[in-house]
C-alpha cells in the first residue's frame, strides 16, 4: 500500500463516528509517515536548518542590508551635492549683493561729501550778505 493510500485510509478511519478521540491531520501524518527530528511531516516545514543553511540565510540577509545601506549612502551623497550647489549659488548672490551695497555706500559717501562742500561754500555767502540767489 502506498503512502497516499495509507494517509487516505487513516483519515477515513479517524472520521468514523465510533472513534471517540479522532486524530488531526498532523497526528495522522506523523503516524503514517513517521517522525523525523526537525521536520513537520505533511507540512514541509523544517524547524531548524543546518548550520550551512543558516549561514547562507544570514549572509544573504547581510548582503541585502549592505545593498540597502549603499543605496541610502548614494541618495545622501546626491542630497549633499545638491545642497553644496545651492550653498555656492547663495554665496554668489550674497557677493553680488555685497558689491551692490558697497557701491551704494560709496555713492552715499560721495553725495554727503558734495553736500558738505556745497554747505561750506554757501556759509560765507550767507554771512556776508552780498550774494542773493532769491528769485525776483
Short mmCIF file of C-alpha atoms in Angstrom, two decimals:
data_model
loop_
_atom_site.label_atom_id
_atom_site.label_comp_id
_atom_site.label_asym_id
_atom_site.label_seq_id
_atom_site.Cartn_x
_atom_site.Cartn_y
_atom_site.Cartn_z
CA UNK A 1 0.00 0.00 0.00
CA UNK A 2 1.37 3.44 -0.96
CA UNK A 3 1.86 6.29 1.50
CA UNK A 4 -1.00 8.23 -0.04
CA UNK A 5 -3.35 5.26 0.30
CA UNK A 6 -2.29 4.81 3.92
CA UNK A 7 -2.90 8.53 4.62
CA UNK A 8 -6.35 8.39 2.98
CA UNK A 9 -7.32 5.20 4.84
CA UNK A 10 -6.16 6.59 8.19
CA UNK A 11 -8.07 9.84 7.57
CA UNK A 12 -11.24 7.89 6.70
CA UNK A 13 -10.77 5.66 9.74
CA UNK A 14 -10.42 8.67 12.05
CA UNK A 15 -13.54 10.33 10.63
CA UNK A 16 -15.80 7.40 11.64
CA UNK A 17 -18.40 8.18 14.35
CA UNK A 18 -17.25 5.33 16.60
CA UNK A 19 -13.80 6.97 17.06
CA UNK A 20 -14.02 8.76 20.41
CA UNK A 21 -10.92 10.93 20.10
CA UNK A 22 -10.05 11.41 16.42
CA UNK A 23 -6.54 12.37 15.37
CA UNK A 24 -5.92 15.60 13.49
CA UNK A 25 -4.09 15.75 10.13
CA UNK A 26 -0.77 16.43 11.80
CA UNK A 27 -1.06 13.41 14.10
CA UNK A 28 -2.16 11.19 11.20
CA UNK A 29 0.82 12.27 9.07
CA UNK A 30 3.23 11.52 11.94
CA UNK A 31 1.71 8.07 12.45
CA UNK A 32 1.75 7.17 8.74
CA UNK A 33 4.99 8.83 7.65
CA UNK A 34 6.95 8.55 10.86
CA UNK A 35 8.78 11.09 12.95
CA UNK A 36 11.92 12.88 11.79
CA UNK A 37 13.67 15.39 14.07
CA UNK A 38 13.44 18.99 12.93
CA UNK A 39 10.74 18.39 10.33
CA UNK A 40 6.94 18.62 10.49
CA UNK A 41 5.60 15.82 8.32
CA UNK A 42 2.94 16.74 5.85
CA UNK A 43 3.61 20.44 6.29
CA UNK A 44 7.00 20.70 4.61
CA UNK A 45 8.30 22.82 7.45
CA UNK A 46 11.86 22.48 8.63
CA UNK A 47 12.06 23.66 12.20
CA UNK A 48 15.77 24.26 12.03
CA UNK A 49 18.03 24.16 9.01
CA UNK A 50 21.59 23.02 9.01
CA UNK A 51 24.32 25.41 10.08
CA UNK A 52 25.31 25.99 6.45
CA UNK A 53 21.70 26.84 5.57
CA UNK A 54 21.50 29.28 8.48
CA UNK A 55 24.87 30.74 7.50
CA UNK A 56 23.73 31.24 3.91
CA UNK A 57 20.50 32.85 5.07
CA UNK A 58 22.39 35.24 7.36
CA UNK A 59 24.85 36.01 4.57
CA UNK A 60 22.00 36.79 2.17
CA UNK A 61 20.35 38.93 4.83
CA UNK A 62 23.59 40.85 5.40
CA UNK A 63 24.09 41.27 1.66
CA UNK A 64 20.60 42.74 1.32
CA UNK A 65 21.30 45.06 4.25
CA UNK A 66 24.60 46.17 2.71
CA UNK A 67 22.87 46.90 -0.61
CA UNK A 68 20.17 48.92 1.17
CA UNK A 69 22.79 50.87 3.11
CA UNK A 70 24.77 51.58 -0.06
CA UNK A 71 21.61 52.89 -1.72
CA UNK A 72 20.95 55.11 1.31
CA UNK A 73 24.52 56.44 1.19
CA UNK A 74 24.19 57.15 -2.55
CA UNK A 75 20.96 59.09 -2.01
CA UNK A 76 22.53 61.06 0.83
CA UNK A 77 25.59 61.84 -1.30
CA UNK A 78 23.32 63.21 -4.03
CA UNK A 79 21.48 65.34 -1.47
CA UNK A 80 24.76 66.68 -0.08
CA UNK A 81 26.00 67.55 -3.58
CA UNK A 82 22.73 69.33 -4.34
CA UNK A 83 22.90 71.27 -1.08
CA UNK A 84 26.52 72.23 -1.81
CA UNK A 85 25.46 73.61 -5.21
CA UNK A 86 22.67 75.60 -3.57
CA UNK A 87 25.09 76.99 -0.99
CA UNK A 88 27.53 78.05 -3.73
CA UNK A 89 24.72 79.80 -5.62
CA UNK A 90 23.65 81.58 -2.43
CA UNK A 91 27.24 82.64 -1.75
CA UNK A 92 27.48 84.11 -5.26
CA UNK A 93 24.21 86.01 -4.71
CA UNK A 94 25.50 87.33 -1.40
CA UNK A 95 28.73 88.51 -3.06
CA UNK A 96 26.74 90.35 -5.75
CA UNK A 97 24.55 91.96 -3.09
CA UNK A 98 27.62 92.95 -1.06
CA UNK A 99 29.14 94.62 -4.14
CA UNK A 100 25.86 96.47 -4.76
CA UNK A 101 25.77 97.62 -1.14
CA UNK A 102 29.39 98.79 -1.31
CA UNK A 103 28.61 100.73 -4.50
CA UNK A 104 25.57 102.33 -2.84
CA UNK A 105 27.61 103.16 0.26
CA UNK A 106 30.28 104.81 -1.88
CA UNK A 107 27.64 106.84 -3.76
CA UNK A 108 26.10 107.89 -0.45
CA UNK A 109 29.50 108.94 0.88
CA UNK A 110 30.19 110.90 -2.33
CA UNK A 111 26.81 112.66 -2.06
CA UNK A 112 27.41 113.51 1.60
CA UNK A 113 30.81 114.98 0.72
CA UNK A 114 29.24 117.04 -2.06
CA UNK A 115 26.52 118.30 0.28
CA UNK A 116 29.16 119.31 2.83
CA UNK A 117 31.12 121.13 0.12
CA UNK A 118 28.02 122.97 -1.03
CA UNK A 119 27.12 123.91 2.52
CA UNK A 120 30.66 125.10 3.15
CA UNK A 121 30.53 127.31 0.05
CA UNK A 122 27.17 128.74 0.96
CA UNK A 123 28.13 129.58 4.57
CA UNK A 124 30.43 132.56 3.81
CA UNK A 125 27.97 133.95 1.28
CA UNK A 126 25.12 133.79 3.76
CA UNK A 127 27.11 135.65 6.42
CA UNK A 128 28.39 138.32 4.02
CA UNK A 129 25.03 139.03 2.53
CA UNK A 130 26.48 140.13 -0.80
CA UNK A 131 25.19 137.19 -2.77
CA UNK A 132 21.46 136.95 -3.23
CA UNK A 133 20.17 133.88 -5.02
CA UNK A 134 16.50 134.55 -4.40
CA UNK A 135 14.11 134.78 -7.31
CA UNK A 136 12.70 138.24 -8.13
#
